[in-house]
Coordinates of N, CA and C in Angstrom, one line a residue:
X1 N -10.7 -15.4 -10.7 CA -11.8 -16.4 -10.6 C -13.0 -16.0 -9.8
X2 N -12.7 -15.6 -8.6 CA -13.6 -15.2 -7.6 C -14.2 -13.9 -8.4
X3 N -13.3 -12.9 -9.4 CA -14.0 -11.9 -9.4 C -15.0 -11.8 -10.3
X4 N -14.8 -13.4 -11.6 CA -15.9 -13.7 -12.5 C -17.1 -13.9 -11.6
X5 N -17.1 -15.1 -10.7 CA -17.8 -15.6 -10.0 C -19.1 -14.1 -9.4
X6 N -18.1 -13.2 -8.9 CA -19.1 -12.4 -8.3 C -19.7 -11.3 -9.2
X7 N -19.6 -11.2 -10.6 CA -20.0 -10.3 -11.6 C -21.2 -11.4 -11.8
X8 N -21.3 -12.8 -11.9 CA -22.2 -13.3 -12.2 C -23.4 -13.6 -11.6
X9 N -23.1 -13.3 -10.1 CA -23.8 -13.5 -9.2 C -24.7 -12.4 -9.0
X10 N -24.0 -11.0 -9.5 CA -24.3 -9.7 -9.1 C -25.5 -10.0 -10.0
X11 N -27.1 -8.9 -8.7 CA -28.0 -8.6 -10.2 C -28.1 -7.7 -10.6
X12 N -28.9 -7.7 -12.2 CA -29.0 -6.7 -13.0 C -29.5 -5.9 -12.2
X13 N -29.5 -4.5 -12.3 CA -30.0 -3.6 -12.2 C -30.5 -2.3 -12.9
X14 N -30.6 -1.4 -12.4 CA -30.8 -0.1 -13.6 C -29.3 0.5 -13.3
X15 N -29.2 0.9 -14.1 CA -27.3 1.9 -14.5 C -27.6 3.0 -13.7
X16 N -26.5 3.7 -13.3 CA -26.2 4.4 -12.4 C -24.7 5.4 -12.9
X17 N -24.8 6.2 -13.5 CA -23.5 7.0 -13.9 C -23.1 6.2 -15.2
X18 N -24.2 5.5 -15.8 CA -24.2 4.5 -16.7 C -23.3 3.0 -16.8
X19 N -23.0 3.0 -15.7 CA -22.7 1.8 -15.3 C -23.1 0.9 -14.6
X20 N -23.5 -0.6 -15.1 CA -23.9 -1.7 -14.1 C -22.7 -2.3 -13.0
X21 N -23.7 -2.5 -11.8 CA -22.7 -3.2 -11.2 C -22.0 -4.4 -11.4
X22 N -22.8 -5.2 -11.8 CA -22.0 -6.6 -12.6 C -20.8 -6.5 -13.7
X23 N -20.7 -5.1 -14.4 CA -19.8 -4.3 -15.4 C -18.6 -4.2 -14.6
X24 N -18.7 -3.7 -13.1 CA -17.7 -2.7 -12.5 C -17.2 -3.1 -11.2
X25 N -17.1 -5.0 -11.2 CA -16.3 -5.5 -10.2 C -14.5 -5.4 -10.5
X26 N -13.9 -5.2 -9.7 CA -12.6 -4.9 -9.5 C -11.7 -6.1 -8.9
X27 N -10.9 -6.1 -9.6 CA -10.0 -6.9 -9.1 C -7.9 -6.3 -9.2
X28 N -7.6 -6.1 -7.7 CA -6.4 -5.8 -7.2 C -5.9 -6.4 -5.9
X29 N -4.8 -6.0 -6.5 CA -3.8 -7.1 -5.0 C -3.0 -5.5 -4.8
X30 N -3.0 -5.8 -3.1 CA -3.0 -4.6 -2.6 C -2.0 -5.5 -1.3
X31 N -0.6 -5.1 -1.3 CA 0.5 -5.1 -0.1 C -0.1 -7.0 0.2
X32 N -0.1 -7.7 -0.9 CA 0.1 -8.9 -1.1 C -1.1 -9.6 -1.0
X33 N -2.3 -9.1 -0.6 CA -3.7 -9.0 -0.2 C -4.7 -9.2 -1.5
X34 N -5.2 -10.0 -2.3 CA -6.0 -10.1 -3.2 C -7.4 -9.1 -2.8
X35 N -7.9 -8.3 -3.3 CA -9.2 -7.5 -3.1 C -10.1 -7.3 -4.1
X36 N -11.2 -7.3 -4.2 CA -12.7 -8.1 -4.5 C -12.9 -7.0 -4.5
X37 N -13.7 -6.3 -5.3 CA -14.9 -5.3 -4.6 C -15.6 -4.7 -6.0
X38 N -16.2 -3.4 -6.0 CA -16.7 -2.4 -6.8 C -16.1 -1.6 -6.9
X39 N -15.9 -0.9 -8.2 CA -15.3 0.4 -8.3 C -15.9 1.5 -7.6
X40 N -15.2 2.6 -8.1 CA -15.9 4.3 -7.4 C -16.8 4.3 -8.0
X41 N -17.4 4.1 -8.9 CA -18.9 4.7 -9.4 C -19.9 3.7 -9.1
X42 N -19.7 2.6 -8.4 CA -21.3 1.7 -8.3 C -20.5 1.2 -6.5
X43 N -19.8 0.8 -6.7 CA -19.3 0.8 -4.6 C -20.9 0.9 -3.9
X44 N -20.9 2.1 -3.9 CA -22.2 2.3 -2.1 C -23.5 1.6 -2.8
X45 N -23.9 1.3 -4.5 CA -25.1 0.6 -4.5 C -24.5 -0.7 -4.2
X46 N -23.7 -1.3 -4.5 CA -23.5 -2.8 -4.0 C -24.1 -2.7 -2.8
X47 N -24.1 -2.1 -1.9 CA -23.8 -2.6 -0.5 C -25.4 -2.1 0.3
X48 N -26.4 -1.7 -0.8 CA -27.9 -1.3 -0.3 C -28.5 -2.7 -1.2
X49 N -28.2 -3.0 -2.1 CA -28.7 -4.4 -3.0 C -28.0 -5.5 -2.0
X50 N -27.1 -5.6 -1.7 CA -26.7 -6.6 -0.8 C -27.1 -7.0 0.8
X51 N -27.0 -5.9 1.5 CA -27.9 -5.9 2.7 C -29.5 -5.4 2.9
X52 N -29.9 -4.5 2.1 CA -31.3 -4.3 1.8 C -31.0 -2.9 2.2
X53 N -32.3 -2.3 2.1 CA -33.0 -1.1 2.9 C -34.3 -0.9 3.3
X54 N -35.2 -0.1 3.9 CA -36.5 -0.1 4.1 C -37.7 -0.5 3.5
X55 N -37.1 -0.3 1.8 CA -38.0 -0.4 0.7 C -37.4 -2.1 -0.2
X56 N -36.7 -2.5 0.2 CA -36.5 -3.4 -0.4 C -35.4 -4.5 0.2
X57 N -35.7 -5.7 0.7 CA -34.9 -7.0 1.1 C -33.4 -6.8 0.6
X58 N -32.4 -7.1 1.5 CA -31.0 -7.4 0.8 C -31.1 -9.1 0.0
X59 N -30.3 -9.2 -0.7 CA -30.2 -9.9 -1.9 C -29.0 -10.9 -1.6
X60 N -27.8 -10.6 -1.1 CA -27.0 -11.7 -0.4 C -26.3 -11.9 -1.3
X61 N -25.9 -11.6 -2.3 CA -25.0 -11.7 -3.8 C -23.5 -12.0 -3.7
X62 N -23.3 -11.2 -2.5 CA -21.9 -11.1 -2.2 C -21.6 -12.2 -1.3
X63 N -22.4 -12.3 -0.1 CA -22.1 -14.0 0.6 C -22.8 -14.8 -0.1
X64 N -23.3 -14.8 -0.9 CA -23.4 -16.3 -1.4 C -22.1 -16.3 -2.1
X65 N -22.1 -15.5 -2.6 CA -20.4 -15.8 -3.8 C -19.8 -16.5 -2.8
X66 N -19.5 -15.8 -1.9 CA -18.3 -16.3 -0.7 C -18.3 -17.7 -0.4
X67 N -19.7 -17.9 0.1 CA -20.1 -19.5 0.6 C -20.2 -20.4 -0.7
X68 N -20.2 -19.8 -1.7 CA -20.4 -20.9 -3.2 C -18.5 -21.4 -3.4
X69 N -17.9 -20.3 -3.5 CA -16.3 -20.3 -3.8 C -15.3 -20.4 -2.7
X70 N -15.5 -20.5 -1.1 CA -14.4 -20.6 -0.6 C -13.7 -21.7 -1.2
X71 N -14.0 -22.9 -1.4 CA -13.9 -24.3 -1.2 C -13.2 -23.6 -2.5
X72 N -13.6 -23.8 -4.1 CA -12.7 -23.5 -4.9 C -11.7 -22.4 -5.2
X73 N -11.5 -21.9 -4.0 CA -10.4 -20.8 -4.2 C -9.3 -20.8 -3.4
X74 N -9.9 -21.8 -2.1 CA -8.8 -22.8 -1.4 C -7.6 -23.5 -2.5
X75 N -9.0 -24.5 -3.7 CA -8.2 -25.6 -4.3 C -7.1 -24.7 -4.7
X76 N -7.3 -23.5 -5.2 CA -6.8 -22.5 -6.3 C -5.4 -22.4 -5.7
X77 N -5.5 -21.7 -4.3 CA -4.4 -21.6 -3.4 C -3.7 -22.9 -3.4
X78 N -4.1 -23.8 -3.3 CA -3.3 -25.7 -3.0 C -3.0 -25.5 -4.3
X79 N -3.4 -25.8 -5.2 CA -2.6 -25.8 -6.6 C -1.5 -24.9 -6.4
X80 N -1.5 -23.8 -6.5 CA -0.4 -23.0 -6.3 C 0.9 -22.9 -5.8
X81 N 0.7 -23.4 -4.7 CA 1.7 -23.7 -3.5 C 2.2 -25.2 -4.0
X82 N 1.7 -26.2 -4.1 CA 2.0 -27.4 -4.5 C 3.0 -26.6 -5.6
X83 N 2.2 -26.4 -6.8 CA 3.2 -25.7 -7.9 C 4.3 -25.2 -7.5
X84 N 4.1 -24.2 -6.9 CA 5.4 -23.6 -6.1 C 6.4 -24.3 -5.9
X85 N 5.9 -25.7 -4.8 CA 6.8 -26.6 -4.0 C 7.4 -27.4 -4.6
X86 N 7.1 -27.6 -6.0 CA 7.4 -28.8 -7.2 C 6.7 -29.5 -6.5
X87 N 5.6 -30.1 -6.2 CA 5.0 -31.1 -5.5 C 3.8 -31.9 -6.4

């Protein structure tokens, strides 16, 4: 859910190894840990479009995701566990 959320959020850009970043969000659970991110080939642009650099303002794509979806990824978690609990 979160990882649609942040391919949507992501902006277009120009391709890079022919791949957009909005293309090449990742989703893995890692030692029980759900993990969010960018693959190997677009990773280090996420993170100059998101914080900025000298030539150009960060863009905040990634905390906004965060601040738009905690709240529904909480519910996501409650459902779950209730599920779990027969509840």
């Amino acid at each position: 859910y979160i990882a649609d959320k942040l391919a949507a959020n992501t902006p277009i850009g120009e391709e890079s190894n022919g791949v957009l970043l909005s293309e090449d969000v990742k989703y893995q659970d890692v030692d029980g840990t759900s993990m969010i991110g960018y693959g190997k080939k677009t990773y280090y642009r996420a993170h100059f479009a998101e914080v900025g650099t000298d030539n150009q303002s960060g863009q905040h794509f990634i905390e906004k995701t965060m601040l738009e979806e905690s709240k529904n990824a909480m519910d996501i978690v409650m459902q779950n566990i209730k599920k779990g609990l027969k509840l």
